Short mmCIF file of C-alpha atoms in Angstrom, two decimals:
data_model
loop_
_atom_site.label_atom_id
_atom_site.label_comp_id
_atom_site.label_asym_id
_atom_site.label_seq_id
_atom_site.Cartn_x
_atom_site.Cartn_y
_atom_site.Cartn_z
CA UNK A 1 0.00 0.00 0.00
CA UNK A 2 2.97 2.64 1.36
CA UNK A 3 4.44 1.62 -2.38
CA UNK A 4 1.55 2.19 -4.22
CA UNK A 5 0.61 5.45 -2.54
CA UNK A 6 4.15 6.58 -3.51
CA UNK A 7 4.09 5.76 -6.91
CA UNK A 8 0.95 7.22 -7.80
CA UNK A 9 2.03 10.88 -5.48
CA UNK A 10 5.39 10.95 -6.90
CA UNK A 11 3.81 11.71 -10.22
CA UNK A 12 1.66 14.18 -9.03
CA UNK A 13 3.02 17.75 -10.49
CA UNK A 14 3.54 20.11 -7.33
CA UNK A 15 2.30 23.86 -6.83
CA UNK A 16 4.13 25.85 -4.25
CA UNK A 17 0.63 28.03 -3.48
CA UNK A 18 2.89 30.64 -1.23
CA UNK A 19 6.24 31.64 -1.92
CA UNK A 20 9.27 34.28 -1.00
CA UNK A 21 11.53 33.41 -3.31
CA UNK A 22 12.78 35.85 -5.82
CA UNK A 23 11.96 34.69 -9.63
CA UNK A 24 14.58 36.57 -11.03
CA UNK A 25 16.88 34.45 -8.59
CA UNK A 26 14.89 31.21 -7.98
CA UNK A 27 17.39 29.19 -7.09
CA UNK A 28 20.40 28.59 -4.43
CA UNK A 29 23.39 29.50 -5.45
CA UNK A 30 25.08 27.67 -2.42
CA UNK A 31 24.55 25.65 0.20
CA UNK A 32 24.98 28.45 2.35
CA UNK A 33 21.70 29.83 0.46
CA UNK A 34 19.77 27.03 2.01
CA UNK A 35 21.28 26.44 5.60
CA UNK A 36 21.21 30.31 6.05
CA UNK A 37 17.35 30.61 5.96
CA UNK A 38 15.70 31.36 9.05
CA UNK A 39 13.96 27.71 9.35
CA UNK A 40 17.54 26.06 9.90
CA UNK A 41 19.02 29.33 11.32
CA UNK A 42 16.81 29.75 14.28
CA UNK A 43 16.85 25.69 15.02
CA UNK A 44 20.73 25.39 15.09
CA UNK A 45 20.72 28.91 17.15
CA UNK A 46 17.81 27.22 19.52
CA UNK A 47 20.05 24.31 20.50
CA UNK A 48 23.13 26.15 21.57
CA UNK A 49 24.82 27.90 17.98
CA UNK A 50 26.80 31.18 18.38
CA UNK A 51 25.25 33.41 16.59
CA UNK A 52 28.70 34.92 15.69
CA UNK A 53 28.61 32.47 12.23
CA UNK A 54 25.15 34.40 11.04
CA UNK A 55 27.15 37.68 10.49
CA UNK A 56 26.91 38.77 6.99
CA UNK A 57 30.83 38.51 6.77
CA UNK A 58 31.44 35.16 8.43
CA UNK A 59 33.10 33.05 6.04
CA UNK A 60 29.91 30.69 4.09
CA UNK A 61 31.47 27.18 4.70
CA UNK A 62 32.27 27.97 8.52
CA UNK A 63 28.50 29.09 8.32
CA UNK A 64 27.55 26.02 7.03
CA UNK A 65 29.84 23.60 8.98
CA UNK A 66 28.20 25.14 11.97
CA UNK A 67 24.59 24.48 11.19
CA UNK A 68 25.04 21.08 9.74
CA UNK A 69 27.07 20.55 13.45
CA UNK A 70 24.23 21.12 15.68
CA UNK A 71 21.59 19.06 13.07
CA UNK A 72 21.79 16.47 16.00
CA UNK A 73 19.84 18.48 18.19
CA UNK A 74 16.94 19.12 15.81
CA UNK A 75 16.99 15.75 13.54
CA UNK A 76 13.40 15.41 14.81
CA UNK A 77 11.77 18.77 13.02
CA UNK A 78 10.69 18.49 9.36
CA UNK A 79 13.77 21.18 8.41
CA UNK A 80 16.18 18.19 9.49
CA UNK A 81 13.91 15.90 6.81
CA UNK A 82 13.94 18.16 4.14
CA UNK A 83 17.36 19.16 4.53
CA UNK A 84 18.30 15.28 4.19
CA UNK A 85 16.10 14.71 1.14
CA UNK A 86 17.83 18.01 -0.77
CA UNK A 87 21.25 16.39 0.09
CA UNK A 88 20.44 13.21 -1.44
CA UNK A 89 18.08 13.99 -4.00
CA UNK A 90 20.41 16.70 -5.45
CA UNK A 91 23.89 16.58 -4.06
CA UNK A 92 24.39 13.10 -4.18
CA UNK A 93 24.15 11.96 -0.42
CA UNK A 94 23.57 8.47 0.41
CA UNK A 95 23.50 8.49 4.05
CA UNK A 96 20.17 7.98 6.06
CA UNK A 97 21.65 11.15 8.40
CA UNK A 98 23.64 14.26 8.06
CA UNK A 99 26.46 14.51 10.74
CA UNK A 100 29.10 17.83 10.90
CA UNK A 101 31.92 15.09 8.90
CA UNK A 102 29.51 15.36 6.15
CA UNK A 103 30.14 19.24 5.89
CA UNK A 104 32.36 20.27 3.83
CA UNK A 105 31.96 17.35 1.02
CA UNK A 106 27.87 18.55 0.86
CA UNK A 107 29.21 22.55 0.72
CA UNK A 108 31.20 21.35 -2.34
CA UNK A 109 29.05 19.60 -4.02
CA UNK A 110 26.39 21.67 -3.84
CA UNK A 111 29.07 24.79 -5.22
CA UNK A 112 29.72 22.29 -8.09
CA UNK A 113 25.96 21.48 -8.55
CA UNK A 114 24.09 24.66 -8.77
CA UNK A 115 26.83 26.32 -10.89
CA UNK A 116 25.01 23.99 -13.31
CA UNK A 117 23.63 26.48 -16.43
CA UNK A 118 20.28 24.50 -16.30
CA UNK A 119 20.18 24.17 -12.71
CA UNK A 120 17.32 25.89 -12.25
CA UNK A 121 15.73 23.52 -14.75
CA UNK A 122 17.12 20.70 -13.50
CA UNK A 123 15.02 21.64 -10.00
CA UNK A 124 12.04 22.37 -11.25
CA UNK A 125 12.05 18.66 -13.09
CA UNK A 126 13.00 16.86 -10.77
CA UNK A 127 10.93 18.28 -7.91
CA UNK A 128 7.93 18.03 -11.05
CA UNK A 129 6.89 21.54 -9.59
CA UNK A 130 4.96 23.59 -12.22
CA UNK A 131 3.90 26.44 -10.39
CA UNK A 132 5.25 29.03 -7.81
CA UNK A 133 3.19 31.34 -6.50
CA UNK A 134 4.70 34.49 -5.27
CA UNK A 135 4.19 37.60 -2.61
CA UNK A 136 4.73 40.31 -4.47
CA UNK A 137 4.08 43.51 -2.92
CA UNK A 138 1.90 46.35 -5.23
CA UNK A 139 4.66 47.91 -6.39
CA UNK A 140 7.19 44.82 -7.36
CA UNK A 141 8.55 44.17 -11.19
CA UNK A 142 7.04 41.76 -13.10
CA UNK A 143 9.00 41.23 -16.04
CA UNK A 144 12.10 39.07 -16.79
CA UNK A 145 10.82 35.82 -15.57
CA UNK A 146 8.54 33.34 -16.53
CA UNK A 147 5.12 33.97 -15.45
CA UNK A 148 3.67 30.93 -16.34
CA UNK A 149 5.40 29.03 -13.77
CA UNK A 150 6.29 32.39 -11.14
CA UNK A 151 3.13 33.58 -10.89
CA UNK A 152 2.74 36.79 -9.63
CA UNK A 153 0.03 37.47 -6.45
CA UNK A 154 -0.58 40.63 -4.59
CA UNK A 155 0.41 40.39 -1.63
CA UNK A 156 -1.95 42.81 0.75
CA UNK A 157 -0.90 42.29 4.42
CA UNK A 158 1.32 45.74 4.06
#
């Protein structure tokens, strides 16, 4: 049944209905990109982090060394599990858990794998999302990306 129910969600096309991200930029550039968001930020900070590392001028992989070093203490939170599924459905991990040894080789690959030309592409397949959503305030751009798949939504909260 669990195999079944897989098969038939995993070709399901995905729509992110609520999203931040910047569609001129979509896409990390680094794994420092990803770790540095305020979901795995505020978690690695939570269980004991200095927050020296988050300093717009601390060195990237330190940055990320750090983070993926106190992943021990919040390996129960759904950031852990989607952090683990990025690292091995795009950077080529094939462990069941990140540890801080893993560090440095997941910082490189990921610098290797998003310099990619078609990376953004190459997300966007495999992840079989079609749509993004966005939160764009009244005054934002909307030209230079694809607005098929970045669509653009008001966003009216301010």
């Amino acid at each position: 049944l669990v195999a079944d129910l897989t098969s038939a969600l995993s070709n399901v096309p995905l729509i992110d209905p609520h999203s931040h991200i910047d569609p001129l930029a979509p896409v990390s550039k680094s794994l420092d990109d990803i770790l540095g968001y305020h979901y795995y930020t505020e978690l690695a900070h939570s269980a004991g982090m200095s927050q020296a590392v988050l300093a717009k001028d601390a060195d990237p992989r330190e940055r990320v060394r750090e983070i993926v070093k106190f992943m021990d203490r919040y390996d129960n939170t759904a950031q852990y599990g989607w952090f683990v599924d990025i690292a091995q459905t795009f950077l080529g991990f094939d462990g069941k858990r990140v540890t801080a040894a893993d560090a440095d080789k997941l910082f490189d690959a990921a610098t290797k794998t998003f310099a990619h030309p078609d990376w953004e592409k190459q997300v966007l397949a495999k992840t079989k999302l079609e749509k993004i959503f966005l939160t764009n305030e009244f005054d934002d751009p909307l030209e230079g990306f694809d607005t098929s798949v970045y669509v653009p939504c008001l966003r009216t909260d301010t």
